[in-house]
XYZ file of C-alpha atoms in Angstrom:
237
model
C -4.211 30.758 7.460
C -4.757 30.493 3.701
C -1.858 32.859 3.046
C 0.534 30.808 5.190
C -0.598 27.624 3.466
C 0.054 29.153 0.055
C 3.506 30.369 1.124
C 4.366 26.874 2.327
C 3.086 25.422 -0.968
C 5.421 27.739 -2.919
C 8.345 26.797 -0.661
C 7.597 23.087 -1.131
C 7.441 23.370 -4.932
C 10.649 25.405 -4.982
C 12.766 23.390 -2.546
C 11.480 19.863 -1.840
C 12.809 16.792 -3.625
C 10.360 15.608 -6.282
C 9.979 11.976 -7.349
C 7.840 11.135 -10.366
C 6.413 7.625 -10.578
C 4.795 6.374 -13.775
C 2.726 3.195 -13.868
C 1.277 1.684 -17.021
C 2.282 1.904 -20.690
C 5.324 4.037 -19.987
C 7.206 4.060 -23.293
C 5.733 7.314 -24.645
C 4.918 8.818 -21.259
C 8.538 8.850 -20.118
C 9.539 10.800 -23.217
C 6.748 13.330 -22.610
C 7.848 13.779 -18.998
C 11.518 14.158 -19.946
C 10.704 16.821 -22.545
C 8.300 18.792 -20.361
C 9.703 22.325 -20.034
C 8.471 22.794 -16.452
C 10.136 19.578 -15.365
C 13.354 20.474 -17.199
C 13.511 23.694 -15.189
C 13.468 21.826 -11.875
C 17.023 21.513 -10.609
C 18.274 18.370 -8.863
C 17.459 18.509 -5.148
C 18.697 16.669 -2.107
C 16.136 15.040 0.141
C 15.826 16.748 3.502
C 14.999 13.747 5.615
C 17.089 11.509 7.831
C 17.495 7.886 6.774
C 17.845 5.740 9.874
C 16.463 2.278 9.227
C 18.160 0.665 12.218
C 17.750 3.080 15.081
C 20.135 2.703 18.003
C 17.913 1.783 20.925
C 18.625 3.061 24.397
C 17.873 0.629 27.210
C 14.792 1.845 29.076
C 12.746 0.619 32.017
C 9.279 -0.687 31.224
C 6.691 1.973 32.040
C 2.928 1.860 32.349
C 0.684 4.806 31.484
C -3.056 4.913 32.131
C -5.372 7.653 30.900
C -9.064 8.258 31.435
C -11.510 9.258 28.722
C -15.196 8.805 28.073
C -14.795 5.498 26.228
C -16.873 2.333 26.199
C -14.017 0.065 25.165
C -10.581 -0.022 26.758
C -7.536 0.344 24.494
C -4.164 -1.275 25.180
C -1.142 -0.213 23.151
C 2.219 -1.786 23.982
C 5.363 -0.410 22.381
C 8.162 -2.946 21.914
C 11.750 -2.034 21.080
C 13.443 -4.385 18.616
C 17.254 -4.428 18.533
C 18.688 -5.344 15.127
C 22.384 -5.957 14.542
C 21.950 -5.980 10.759
C 19.375 -4.363 8.473
C 18.821 -7.767 6.845
C 17.151 -8.816 10.104
C 14.143 -6.673 9.174
C 12.824 -9.679 7.228
C 13.173 -11.840 10.343
C 11.254 -9.153 12.240
C 8.504 -9.007 9.604
C 7.916 -12.729 10.139
C 8.282 -12.388 13.928
C 5.573 -9.724 13.974
C 3.243 -11.762 11.755
C 3.498 -14.806 14.057
C 3.069 -12.651 17.159
C 0.106 -10.565 16.025
C 0.062 -9.837 12.312
C -2.535 -12.359 11.124
C -5.824 -13.988 12.139
C -3.854 -17.114 13.100
C -1.295 -15.172 15.159
C -0.573 -15.861 18.827
C -2.187 -12.637 20.016
C -5.351 -13.067 17.944
C -5.780 -16.715 18.870
C -4.868 -16.559 22.565
C -6.148 -13.132 23.635
C -9.211 -12.857 21.408
C -10.325 -16.335 20.356
C -9.412 -18.623 23.274
C -9.641 -16.260 26.263
C -12.324 -13.998 24.731
C -10.647 -11.008 26.401
C -10.432 -8.700 23.392
C -12.557 -7.415 20.535
C -9.385 -6.915 18.533
C -5.826 -8.123 19.129
C -2.851 -7.700 16.838
C 0.492 -6.060 16.196
C 2.381 -4.212 13.492
C 6.068 -3.618 12.784
C 7.380 -0.107 12.082
C 10.702 -0.987 10.475
C 11.849 2.638 10.074
C 11.782 3.077 13.851
C 12.603 -0.454 15.003
C 9.364 -0.877 16.939
C 6.541 -3.383 17.159
C 3.212 -2.044 18.440
C 0.673 -4.379 20.022
C -2.931 -3.096 20.016
C -5.929 -4.612 21.764
C -9.494 -3.411 22.301
C -10.873 -4.889 25.517
C -13.528 -4.650 28.186
C -11.941 -2.336 30.743
C -12.225 -4.853 33.607
C -10.224 -7.381 31.545
C -7.045 -5.274 31.573
C -4.871 -7.231 34.013
C -5.778 -10.643 32.585
C -5.335 -9.477 28.983
C -1.953 -7.924 29.815
C -0.834 -11.167 31.454
C -1.693 -13.220 28.361
C -0.128 -10.646 26.004
C 3.135 -10.799 27.960
C 3.020 -14.592 27.796
C 2.882 -14.439 23.970
C 5.966 -12.201 23.924
C 7.756 -14.644 26.224
C 6.613 -17.651 24.172
C 8.252 -16.099 21.092
C 11.527 -15.813 23.038
C 11.250 -19.491 23.998
C 10.496 -20.575 20.434
C 7.014 -21.800 21.332
C 5.729 -21.835 17.767
C 5.853 -24.643 15.228
C 7.605 -24.956 11.885
C 4.121 -25.316 10.371
C 3.076 -21.982 11.891
C 6.258 -20.449 10.501
C 5.677 -21.784 6.974
C 1.995 -20.784 6.953
C 2.917 -17.301 8.137
C 5.589 -16.917 5.466
C 3.118 -17.993 2.787
C 0.625 -15.407 4.063
C 3.258 -12.653 3.919
C 4.364 -13.696 0.433
C 0.793 -13.714 -0.900
C 0.300 -10.227 0.564
C 3.507 -8.998 -1.110
C 2.430 -10.483 -4.436
C -0.818 -8.491 -4.199
C 1.232 -5.283 -4.412
C 1.352 -5.809 -8.170
C -2.461 -5.807 -8.427
C -3.000 -2.091 -7.700
C -1.089 0.814 -9.236
C -1.463 2.981 -6.118
C -0.130 0.151 -3.952
C 2.837 -0.359 -6.266
C 3.719 3.330 -6.196
C 3.461 3.470 -2.389
C 5.701 0.390 -2.153
C 8.388 1.760 -4.470
C 8.247 5.210 -2.878
C 8.811 3.743 0.607
C 11.921 2.004 -0.717
C 13.039 5.218 -2.437
C 12.800 7.016 0.923
C 14.717 4.269 2.687
C 17.177 3.819 -0.204
C 16.726 0.041 -0.057
C 16.373 -2.607 -2.770
C 12.815 -2.312 -4.087
C 12.584 -5.662 -5.890
C 9.404 -7.523 -4.911
C 11.093 -10.785 -5.932
C 14.013 -10.110 -3.548
C 11.579 -9.278 -0.739
C 9.777 -12.581 -1.268
C 13.052 -14.510 -1.431
C 14.312 -12.912 1.795
C 11.075 -13.815 3.593
C 11.329 -17.409 2.339
C 14.843 -17.729 3.827
C 13.805 -16.755 7.386
C 14.372 -19.579 9.888
C 12.915 -20.332 13.301
C 16.319 -19.735 14.885
C 16.515 -16.254 13.339
C 13.074 -15.354 14.689
C 14.022 -16.521 18.190
C 17.174 -14.385 17.934
C 14.969 -11.353 17.194
C 12.473 -12.302 19.915
C 15.218 -12.349 22.544
C 16.077 -8.709 21.775
C 12.461 -7.538 22.104
C 11.751 -5.458 25.179
C 8.628 -3.656 26.341
C 9.187 0.083 26.352
C 5.711 1.400 27.226
C 2.324 -0.048 28.160
C -0.489 2.413 27.491
C -4.060 1.829 28.677
C -6.973 4.102 27.795
C -10.001 3.580 30.039
C -13.008 5.420 31.415
């Protein structure tokens, strides 16, 4: 209800940690913010969230879930667990994900969509806070088994190191150019710095780029060998 929403709003203003980000000509603005009486009256608050960048993964058996809905296009979502020994390996995993399914030249896009013509869309994304990679494909429903077979082959190919140094370098350049674009939009910059504030990690864009540049093929294979399918989800009619 409206009353409950208002009560929650008051609780949030009174108790939640507040971060203020300023982008632009900040010299005078920071002074104005610091001298604002309302802001001065806000006491220091602890964040009430759990920071767990490298989540301890429990070994699970691969499971397959199928659901029916009135859909024209089938949807495959595959959840992969990634086991990291060190938080620095997140950069290796960023590159791993990009080669697997994060770009238009990725293995999933090229082999599932372009070559086999089994999918309308095919790609993956890495959720570093949870240590998961999610593969997503939109397919004709009758193509499910064949598409799944080729998707699994791409995961296995990554374990075997079946990608070239040229693919690796091109992928790293793509990631770096994407990171550099963060500086182009104020909203994007704020979102970037806020995500690092939440994770309490180094927020330097230059460091991020440097860490991506240092990723080697051997490091990606090391990540790939830890990757395990947790759940295969298929939505069909």
